[in-house]
PDB file of N, CA and C in Angstrom:
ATOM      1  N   UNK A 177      20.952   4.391  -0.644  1.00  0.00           N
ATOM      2  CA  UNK A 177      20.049   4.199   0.475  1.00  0.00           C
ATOM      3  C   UNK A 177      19.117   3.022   0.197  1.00  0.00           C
ATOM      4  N   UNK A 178      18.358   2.954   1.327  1.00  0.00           N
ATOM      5  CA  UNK A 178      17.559   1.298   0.747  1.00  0.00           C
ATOM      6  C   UNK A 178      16.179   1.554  -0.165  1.00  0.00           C
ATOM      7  N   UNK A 179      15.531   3.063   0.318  1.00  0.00           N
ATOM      8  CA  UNK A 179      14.671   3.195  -0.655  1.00  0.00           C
ATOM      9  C   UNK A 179      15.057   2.886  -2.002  1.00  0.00           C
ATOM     10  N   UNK A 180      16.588   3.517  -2.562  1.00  0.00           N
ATOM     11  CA  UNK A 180      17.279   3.926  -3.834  1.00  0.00           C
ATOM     12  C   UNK A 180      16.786   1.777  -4.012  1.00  0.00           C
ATOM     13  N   UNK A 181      17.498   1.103  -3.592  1.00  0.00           N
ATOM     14  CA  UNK A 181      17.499  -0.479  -3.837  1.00  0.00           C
ATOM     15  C   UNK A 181      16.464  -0.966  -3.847  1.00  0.00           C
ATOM     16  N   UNK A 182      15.110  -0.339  -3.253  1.00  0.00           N
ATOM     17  CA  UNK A 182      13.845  -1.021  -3.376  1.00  0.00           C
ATOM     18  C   UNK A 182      13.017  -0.002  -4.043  1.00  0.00           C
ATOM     19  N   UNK A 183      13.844   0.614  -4.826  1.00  0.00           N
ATOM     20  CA  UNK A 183      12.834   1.227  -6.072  1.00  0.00           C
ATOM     21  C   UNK A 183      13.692   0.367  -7.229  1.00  0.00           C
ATOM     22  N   UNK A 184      14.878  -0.045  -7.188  1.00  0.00           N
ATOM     23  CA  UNK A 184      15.137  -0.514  -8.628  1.00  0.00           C
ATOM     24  C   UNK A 184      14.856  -2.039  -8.406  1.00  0.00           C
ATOM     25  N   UNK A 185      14.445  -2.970  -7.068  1.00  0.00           N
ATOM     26  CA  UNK A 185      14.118  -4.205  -7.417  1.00  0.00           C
ATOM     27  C   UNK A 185      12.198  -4.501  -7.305  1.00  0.00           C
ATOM     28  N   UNK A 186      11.244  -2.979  -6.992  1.00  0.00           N
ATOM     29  CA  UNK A 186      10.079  -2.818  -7.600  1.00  0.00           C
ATOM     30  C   UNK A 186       9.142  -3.912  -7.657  1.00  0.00           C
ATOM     31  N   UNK A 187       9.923  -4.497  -9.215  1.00  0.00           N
ATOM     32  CA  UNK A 187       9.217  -4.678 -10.170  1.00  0.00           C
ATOM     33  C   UNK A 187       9.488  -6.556  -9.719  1.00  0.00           C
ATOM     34  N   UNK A 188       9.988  -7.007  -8.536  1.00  0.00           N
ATOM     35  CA  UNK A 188       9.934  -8.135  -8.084  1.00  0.00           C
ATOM     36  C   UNK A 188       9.301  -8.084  -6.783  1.00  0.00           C
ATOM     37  N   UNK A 189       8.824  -7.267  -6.362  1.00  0.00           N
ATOM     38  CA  UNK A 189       7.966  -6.932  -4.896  1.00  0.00           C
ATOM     39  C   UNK A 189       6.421  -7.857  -5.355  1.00  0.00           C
ATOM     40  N   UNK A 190       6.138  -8.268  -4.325  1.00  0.00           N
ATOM     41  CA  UNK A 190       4.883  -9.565  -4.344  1.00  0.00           C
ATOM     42  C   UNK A 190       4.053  -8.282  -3.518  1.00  0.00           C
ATOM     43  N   UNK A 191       2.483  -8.234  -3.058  1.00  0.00           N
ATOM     44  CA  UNK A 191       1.577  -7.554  -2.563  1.00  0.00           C
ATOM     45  C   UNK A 191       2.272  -7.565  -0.998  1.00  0.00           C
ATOM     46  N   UNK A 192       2.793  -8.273  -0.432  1.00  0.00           N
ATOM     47  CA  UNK A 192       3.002  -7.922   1.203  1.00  0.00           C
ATOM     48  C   UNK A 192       4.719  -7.809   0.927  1.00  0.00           C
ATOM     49  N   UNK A 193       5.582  -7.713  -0.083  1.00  0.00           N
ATOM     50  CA  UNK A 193       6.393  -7.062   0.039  1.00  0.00           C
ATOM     51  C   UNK A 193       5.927  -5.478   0.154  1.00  0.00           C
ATOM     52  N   UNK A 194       5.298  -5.018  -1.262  1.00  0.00           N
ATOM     53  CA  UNK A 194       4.605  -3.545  -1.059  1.00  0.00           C
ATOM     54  C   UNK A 194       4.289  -3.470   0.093  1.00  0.00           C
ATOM     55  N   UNK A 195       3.548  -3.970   0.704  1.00  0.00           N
ATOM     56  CA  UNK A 195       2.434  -3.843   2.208  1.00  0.00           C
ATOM     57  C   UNK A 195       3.391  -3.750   3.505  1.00  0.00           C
ATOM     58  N   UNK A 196       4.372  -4.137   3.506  1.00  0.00           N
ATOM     59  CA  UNK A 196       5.587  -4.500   4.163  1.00  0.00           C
ATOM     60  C   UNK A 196       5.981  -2.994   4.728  1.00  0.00           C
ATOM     61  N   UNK A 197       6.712  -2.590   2.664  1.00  0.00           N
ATOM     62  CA  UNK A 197       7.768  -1.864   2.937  1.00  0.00           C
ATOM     63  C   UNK A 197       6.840  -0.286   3.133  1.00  0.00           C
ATOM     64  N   UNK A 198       5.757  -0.365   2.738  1.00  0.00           N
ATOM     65  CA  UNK A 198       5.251   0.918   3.027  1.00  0.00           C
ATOM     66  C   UNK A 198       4.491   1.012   4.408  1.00  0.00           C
ATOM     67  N   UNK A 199       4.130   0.061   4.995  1.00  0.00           N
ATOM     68  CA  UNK A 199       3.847   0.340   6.508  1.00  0.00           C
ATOM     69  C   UNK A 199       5.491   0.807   7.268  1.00  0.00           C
ATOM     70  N   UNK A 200       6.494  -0.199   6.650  1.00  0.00           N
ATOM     71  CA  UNK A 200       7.598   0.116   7.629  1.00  0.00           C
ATOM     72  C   UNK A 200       7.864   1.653   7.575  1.00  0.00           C
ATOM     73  N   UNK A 201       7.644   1.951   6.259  1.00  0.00           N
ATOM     74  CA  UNK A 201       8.464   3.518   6.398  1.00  0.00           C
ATOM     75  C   UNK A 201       6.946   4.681   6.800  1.00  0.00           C
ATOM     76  N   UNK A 202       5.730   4.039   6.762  1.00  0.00           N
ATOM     77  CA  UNK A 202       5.034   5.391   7.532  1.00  0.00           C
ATOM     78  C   UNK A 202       5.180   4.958   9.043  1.00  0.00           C
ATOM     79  N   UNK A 203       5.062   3.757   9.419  1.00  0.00           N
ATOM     80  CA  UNK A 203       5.655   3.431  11.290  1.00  0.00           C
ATOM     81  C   UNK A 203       6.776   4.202  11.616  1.00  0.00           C
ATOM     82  N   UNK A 204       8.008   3.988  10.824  1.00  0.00           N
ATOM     83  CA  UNK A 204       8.818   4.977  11.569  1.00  0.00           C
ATOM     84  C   UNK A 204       8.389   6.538  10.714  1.00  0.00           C
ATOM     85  N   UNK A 205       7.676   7.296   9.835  1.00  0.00           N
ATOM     86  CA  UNK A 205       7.583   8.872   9.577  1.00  0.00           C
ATOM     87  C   UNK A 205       8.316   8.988   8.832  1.00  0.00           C
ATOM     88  N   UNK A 206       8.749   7.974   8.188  1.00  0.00           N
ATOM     89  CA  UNK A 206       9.742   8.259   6.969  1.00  0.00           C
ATOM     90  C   UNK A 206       9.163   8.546   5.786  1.00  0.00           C
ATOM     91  N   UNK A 207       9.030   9.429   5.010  1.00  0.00           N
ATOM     92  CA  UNK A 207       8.508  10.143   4.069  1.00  0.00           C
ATOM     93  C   UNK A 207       9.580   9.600   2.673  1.00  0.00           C
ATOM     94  N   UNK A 208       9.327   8.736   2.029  1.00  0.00           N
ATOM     95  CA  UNK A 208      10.024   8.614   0.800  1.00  0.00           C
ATOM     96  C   UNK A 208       9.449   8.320  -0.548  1.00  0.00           C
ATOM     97  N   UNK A 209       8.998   9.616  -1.166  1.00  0.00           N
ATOM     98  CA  UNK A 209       7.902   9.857  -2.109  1.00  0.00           C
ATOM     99  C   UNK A 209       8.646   9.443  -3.534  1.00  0.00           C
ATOM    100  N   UNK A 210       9.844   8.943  -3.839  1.00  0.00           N
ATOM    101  CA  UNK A 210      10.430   8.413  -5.230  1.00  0.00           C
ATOM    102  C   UNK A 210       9.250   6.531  -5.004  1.00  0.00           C
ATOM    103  N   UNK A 211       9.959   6.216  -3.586  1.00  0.00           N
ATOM    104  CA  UNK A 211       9.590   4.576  -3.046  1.00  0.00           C
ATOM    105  C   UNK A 211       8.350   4.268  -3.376  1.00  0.00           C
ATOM    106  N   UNK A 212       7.525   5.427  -2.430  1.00  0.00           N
ATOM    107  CA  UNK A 212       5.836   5.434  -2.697  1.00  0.00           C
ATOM    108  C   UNK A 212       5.314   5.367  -4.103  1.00  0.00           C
ATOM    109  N   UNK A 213       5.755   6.688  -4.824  1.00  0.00           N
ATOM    110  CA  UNK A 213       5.426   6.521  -6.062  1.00  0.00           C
ATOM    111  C   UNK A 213       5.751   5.115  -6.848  1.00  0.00           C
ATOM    112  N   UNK A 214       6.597   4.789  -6.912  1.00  0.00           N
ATOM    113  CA  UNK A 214       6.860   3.103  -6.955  1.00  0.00           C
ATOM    114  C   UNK A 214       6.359   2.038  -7.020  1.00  0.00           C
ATOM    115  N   UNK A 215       5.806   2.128  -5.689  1.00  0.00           N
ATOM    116  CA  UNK A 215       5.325   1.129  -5.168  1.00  0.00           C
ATOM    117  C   UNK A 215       3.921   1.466  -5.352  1.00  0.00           C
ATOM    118  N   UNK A 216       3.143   2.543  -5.417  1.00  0.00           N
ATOM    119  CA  UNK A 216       1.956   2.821  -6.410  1.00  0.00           C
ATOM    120  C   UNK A 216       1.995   2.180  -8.009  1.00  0.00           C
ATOM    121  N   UNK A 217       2.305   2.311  -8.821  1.00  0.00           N
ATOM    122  CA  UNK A 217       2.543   1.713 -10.155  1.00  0.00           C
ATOM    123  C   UNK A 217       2.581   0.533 -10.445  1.00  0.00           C
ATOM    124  N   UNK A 218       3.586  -0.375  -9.101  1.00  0.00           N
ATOM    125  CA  UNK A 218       3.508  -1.535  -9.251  1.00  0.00           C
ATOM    126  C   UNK A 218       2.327  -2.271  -8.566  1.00  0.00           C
ATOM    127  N   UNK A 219       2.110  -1.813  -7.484  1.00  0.00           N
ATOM    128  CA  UNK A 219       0.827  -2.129  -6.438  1.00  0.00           C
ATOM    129  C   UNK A 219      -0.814  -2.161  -7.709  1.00  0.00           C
ATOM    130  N   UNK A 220      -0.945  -1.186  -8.884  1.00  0.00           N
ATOM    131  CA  UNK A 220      -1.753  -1.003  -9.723  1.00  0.00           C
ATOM    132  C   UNK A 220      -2.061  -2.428  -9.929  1.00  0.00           C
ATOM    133  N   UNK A 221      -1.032  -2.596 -10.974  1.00  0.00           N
ATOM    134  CA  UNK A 221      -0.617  -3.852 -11.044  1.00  0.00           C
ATOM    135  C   UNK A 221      -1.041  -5.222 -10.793  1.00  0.00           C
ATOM    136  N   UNK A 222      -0.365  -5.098  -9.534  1.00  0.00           N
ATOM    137  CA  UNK A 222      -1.044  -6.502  -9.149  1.00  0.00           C
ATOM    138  C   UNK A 222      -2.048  -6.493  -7.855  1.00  0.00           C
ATOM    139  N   UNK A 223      -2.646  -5.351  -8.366  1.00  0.00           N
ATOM    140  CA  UNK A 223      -3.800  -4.682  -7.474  1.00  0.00           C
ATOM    141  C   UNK A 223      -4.355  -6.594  -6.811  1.00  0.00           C
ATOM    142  N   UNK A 224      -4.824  -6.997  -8.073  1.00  0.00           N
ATOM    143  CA  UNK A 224      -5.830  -8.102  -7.638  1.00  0.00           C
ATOM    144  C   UNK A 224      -4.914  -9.418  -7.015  1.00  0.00           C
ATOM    145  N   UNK A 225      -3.826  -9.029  -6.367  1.00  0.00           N
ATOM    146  CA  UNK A 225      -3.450  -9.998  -5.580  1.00  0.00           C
ATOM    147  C   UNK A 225      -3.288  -9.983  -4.437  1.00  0.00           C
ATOM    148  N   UNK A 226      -3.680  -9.006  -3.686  1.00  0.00           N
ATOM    149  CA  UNK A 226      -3.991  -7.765  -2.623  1.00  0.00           C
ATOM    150  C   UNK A 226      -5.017  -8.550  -1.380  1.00  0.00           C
ATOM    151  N   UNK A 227      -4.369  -8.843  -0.473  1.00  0.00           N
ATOM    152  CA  UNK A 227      -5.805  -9.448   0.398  1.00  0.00           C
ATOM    153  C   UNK A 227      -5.847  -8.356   1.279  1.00  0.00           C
ATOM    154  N   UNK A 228      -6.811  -8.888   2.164  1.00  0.00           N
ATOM    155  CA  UNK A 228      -7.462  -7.498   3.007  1.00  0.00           C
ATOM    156  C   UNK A 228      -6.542  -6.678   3.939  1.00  0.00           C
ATOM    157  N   UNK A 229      -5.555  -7.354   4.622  1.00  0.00           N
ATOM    158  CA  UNK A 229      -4.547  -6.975   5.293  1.00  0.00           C
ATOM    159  C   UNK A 229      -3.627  -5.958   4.226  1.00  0.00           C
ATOM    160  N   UNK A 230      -3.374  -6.626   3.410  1.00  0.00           N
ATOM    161  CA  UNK A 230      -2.012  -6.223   2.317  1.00  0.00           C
ATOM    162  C   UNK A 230      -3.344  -4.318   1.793  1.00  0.00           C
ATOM    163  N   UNK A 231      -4.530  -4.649   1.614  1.00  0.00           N
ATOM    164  CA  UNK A 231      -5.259  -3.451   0.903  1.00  0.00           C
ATOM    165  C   UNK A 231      -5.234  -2.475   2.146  1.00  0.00           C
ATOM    166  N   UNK A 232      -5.497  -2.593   3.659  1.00  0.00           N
ATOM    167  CA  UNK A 232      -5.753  -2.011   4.698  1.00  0.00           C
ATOM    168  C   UNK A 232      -4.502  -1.316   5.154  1.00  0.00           C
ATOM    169  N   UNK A 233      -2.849  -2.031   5.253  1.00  0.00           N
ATOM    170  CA  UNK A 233      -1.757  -1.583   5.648  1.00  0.00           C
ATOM    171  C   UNK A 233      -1.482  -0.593   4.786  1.00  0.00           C
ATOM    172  N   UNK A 234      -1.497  -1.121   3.316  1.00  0.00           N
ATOM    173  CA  UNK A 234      -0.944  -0.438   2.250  1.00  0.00           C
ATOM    174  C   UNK A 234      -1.574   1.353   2.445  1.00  0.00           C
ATOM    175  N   UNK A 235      -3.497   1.196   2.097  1.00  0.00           N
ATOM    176  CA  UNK A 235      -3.649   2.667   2.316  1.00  0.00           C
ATOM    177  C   UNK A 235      -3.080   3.219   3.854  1.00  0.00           C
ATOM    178  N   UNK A 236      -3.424   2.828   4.699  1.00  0.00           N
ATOM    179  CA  UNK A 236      -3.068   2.933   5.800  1.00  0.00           C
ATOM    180  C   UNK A 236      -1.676   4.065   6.080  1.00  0.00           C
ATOM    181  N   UNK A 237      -0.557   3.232   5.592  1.00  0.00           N
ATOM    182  CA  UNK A 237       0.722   4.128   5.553  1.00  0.00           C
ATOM    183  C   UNK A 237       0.673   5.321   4.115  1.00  0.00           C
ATOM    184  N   UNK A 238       0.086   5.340   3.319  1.00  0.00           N
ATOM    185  CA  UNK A 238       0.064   6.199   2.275  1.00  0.00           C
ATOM    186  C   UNK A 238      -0.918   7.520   3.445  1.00  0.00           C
ATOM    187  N   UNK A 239      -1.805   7.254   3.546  1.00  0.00           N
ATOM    188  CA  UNK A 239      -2.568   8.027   4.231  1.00  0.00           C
ATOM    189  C   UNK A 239      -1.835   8.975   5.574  1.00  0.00           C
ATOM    190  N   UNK A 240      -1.070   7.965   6.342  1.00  0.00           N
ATOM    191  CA  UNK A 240      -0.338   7.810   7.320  1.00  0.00           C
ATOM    192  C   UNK A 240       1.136   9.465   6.994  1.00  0.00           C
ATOM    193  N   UNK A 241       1.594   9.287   5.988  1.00  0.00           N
ATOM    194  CA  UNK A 241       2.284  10.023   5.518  1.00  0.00           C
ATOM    195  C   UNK A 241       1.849  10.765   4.472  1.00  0.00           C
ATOM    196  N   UNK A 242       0.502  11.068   4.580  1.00  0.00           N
ATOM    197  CA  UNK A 242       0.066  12.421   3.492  1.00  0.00           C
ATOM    198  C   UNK A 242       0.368  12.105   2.241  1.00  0.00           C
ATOM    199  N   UNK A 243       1.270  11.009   1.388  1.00  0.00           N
ATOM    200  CA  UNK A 243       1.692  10.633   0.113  1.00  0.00           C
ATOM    201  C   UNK A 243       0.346  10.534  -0.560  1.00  0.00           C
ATOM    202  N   UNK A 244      -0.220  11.460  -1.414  1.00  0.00           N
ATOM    203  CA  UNK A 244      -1.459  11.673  -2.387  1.00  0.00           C
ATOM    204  C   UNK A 244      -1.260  10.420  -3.561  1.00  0.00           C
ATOM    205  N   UNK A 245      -1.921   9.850  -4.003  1.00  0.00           N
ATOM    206  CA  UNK A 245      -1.800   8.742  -5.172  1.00  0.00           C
ATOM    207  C   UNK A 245      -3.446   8.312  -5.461  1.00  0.00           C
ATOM    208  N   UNK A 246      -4.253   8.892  -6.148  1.00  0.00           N
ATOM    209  CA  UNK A 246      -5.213   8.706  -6.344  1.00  0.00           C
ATOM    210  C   UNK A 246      -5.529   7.227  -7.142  1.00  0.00           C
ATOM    211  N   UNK A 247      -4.679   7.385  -8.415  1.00  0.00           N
ATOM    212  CA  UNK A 247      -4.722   6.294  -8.882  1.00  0.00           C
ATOM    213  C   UNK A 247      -4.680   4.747  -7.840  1.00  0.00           C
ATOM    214  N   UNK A 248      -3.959   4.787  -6.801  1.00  0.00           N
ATOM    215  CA  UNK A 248      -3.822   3.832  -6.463  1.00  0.00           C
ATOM    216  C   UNK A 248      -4.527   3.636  -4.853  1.00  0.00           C
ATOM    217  N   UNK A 249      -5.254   4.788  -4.743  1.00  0.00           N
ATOM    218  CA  UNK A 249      -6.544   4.751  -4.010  1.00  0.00           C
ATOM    219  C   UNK A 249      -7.917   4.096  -4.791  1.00  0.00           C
ATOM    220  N   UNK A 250      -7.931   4.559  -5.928  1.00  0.00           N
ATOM    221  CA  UNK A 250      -9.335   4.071  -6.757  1.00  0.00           C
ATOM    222  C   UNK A 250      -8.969   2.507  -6.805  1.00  0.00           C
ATOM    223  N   UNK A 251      -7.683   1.800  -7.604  1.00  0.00           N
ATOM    224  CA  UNK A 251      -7.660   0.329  -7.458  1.00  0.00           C
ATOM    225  C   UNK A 251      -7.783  -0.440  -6.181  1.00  0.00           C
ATOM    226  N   UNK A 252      -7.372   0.102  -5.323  1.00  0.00           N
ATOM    227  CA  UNK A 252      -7.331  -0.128  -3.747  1.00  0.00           C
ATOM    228  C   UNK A 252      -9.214  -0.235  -3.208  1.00  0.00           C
ATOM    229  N   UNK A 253      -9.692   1.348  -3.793  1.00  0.00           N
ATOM    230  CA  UNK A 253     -11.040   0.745  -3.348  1.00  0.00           C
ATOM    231  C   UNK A 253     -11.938  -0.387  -4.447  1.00  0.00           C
ATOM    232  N   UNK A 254     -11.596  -0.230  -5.387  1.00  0.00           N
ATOM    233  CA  UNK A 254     -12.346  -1.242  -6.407  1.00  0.00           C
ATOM    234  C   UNK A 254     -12.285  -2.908  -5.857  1.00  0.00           C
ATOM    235  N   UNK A 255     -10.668  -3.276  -5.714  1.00  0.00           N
ATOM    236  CA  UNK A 255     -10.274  -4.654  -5.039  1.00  0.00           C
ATOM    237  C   UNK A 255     -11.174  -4.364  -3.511  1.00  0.00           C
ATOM    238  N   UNK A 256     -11.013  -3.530  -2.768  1.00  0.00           N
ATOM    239  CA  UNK A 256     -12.101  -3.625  -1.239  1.00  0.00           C
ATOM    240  C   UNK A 256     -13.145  -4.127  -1.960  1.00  0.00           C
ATOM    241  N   UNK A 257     -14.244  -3.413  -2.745  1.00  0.00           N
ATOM    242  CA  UNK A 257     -15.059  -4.130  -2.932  1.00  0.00           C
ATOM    243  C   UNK A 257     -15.754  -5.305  -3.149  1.00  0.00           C
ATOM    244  N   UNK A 258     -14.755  -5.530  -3.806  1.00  0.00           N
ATOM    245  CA  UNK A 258     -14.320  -6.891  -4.439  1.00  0.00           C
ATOM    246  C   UNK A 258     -14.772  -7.989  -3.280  1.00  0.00           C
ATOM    247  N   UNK A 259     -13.885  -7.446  -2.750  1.00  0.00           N
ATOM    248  CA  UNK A 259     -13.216  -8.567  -1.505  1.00  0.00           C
ATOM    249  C   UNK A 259     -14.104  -7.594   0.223  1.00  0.00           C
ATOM    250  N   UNK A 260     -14.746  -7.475   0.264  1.00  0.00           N
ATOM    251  CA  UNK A 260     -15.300  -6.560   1.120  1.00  0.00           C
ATOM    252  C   UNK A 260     -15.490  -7.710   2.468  1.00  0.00           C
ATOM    253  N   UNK A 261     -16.460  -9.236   2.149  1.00  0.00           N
ATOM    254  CA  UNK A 261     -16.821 -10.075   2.286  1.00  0.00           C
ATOM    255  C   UNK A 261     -15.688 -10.493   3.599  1.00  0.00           C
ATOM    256  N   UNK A 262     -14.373 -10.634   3.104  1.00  0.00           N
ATOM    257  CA  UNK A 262     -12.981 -11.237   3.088  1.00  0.00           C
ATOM    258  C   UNK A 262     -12.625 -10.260   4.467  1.00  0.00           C
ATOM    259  N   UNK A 263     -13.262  -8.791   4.852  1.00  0.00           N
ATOM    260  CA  UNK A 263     -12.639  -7.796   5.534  1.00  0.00           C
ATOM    261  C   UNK A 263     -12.677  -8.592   7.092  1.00  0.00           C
ATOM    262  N   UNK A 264     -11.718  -7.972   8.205  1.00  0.00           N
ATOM    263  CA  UNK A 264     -12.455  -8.189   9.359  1.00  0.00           C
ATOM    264  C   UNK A 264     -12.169  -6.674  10.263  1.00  0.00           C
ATOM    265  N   UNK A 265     -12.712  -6.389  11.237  1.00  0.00           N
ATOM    266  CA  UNK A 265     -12.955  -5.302  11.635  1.00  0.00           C
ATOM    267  C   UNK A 265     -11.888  -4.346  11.215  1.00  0.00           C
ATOM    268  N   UNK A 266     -10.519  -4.681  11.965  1.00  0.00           N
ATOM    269  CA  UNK A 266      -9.563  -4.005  11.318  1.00  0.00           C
ATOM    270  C   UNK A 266      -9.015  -3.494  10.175  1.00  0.00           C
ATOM    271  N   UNK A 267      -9.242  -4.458   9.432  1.00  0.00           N
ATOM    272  CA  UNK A 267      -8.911  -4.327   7.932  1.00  0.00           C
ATOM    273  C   UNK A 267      -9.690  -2.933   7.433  1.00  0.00           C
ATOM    274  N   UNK A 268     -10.867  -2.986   7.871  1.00  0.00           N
ATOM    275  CA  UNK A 268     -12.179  -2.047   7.496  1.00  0.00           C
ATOM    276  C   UNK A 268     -12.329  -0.472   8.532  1.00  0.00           C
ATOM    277  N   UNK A 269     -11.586  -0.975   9.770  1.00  0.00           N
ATOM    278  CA  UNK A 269     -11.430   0.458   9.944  1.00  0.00           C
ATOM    279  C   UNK A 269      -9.939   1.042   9.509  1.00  0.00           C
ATOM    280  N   UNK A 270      -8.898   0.198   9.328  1.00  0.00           N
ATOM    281  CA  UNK A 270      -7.863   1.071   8.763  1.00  0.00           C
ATOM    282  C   UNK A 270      -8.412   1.422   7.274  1.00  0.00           C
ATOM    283  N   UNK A 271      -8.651   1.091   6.516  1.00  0.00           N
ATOM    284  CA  UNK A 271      -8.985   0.982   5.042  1.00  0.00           C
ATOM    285  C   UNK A 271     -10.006   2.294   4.848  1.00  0.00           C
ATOM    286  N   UNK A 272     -11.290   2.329   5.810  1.00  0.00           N
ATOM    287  CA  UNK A 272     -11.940   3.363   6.535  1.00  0.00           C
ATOM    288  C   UNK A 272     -11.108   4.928   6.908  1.00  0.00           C
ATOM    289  N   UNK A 273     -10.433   4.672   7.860  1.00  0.00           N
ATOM    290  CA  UNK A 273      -9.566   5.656   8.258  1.00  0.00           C
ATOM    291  C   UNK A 273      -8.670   6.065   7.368  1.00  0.00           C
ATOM    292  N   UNK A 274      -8.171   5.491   6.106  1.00  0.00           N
ATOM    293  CA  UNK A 274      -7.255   5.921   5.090  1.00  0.00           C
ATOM    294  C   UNK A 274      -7.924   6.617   4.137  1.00  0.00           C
ATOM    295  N   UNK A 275      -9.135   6.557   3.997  1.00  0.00           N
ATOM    296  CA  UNK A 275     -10.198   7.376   2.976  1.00  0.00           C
ATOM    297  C   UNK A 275     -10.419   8.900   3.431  1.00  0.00           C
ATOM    298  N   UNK A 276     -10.335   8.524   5.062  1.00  0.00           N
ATOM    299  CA  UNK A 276     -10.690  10.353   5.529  1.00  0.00           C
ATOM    300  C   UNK A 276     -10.108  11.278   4.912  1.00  0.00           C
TER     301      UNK A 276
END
């Protein structure tokens, strides 16, 4: 399946590949918690290459599909901070709305 192929090429995913593939699969309700977990670990990672869009989509669909990942909620809010400046409305209410 394609999750199975984009968990073993991971570890070559750039921040809006992650941001990409995990909005696509909470837009359509696709629940694929091997992918997520995945793409949490690597997303850690290269947390700090993350712009506001890529930090806002990303929680967004995790949230979106109930997928729990704390770890990669705390780097997610640390980089917001970071970059808070950088937000624009949207960014800040999805990012917002993924914390509820």
């Amino acid at each position: 399946a394609l999750s199975e192929k984009a968990i073993k090429e991971i570890d070559t995913f750039n921040s809006q590949s992650m941001c990409n593939t995990a909005w696509a699969y909470a837009k359509l309700g696709h629940a694929s918690p091997k992918l997520f977990d995945a793409i949490s670990q690597r997303a850690i990672q290269k947390i700090d290459t993350f712009n506001p869009l890529s930090i806002s989509n990303t929680v967004w669909a995790y949230a979106k599909l109930e997928h729990s990942s704390p770890p990669l909620f705390d780097a997610i809010s640390d980089q917001a901070l970071k970059k808070i400046d950088t937000f624009n409305a949207q960014n800040i209410a999805k990012t917002v709305w993924a914390y509820a």
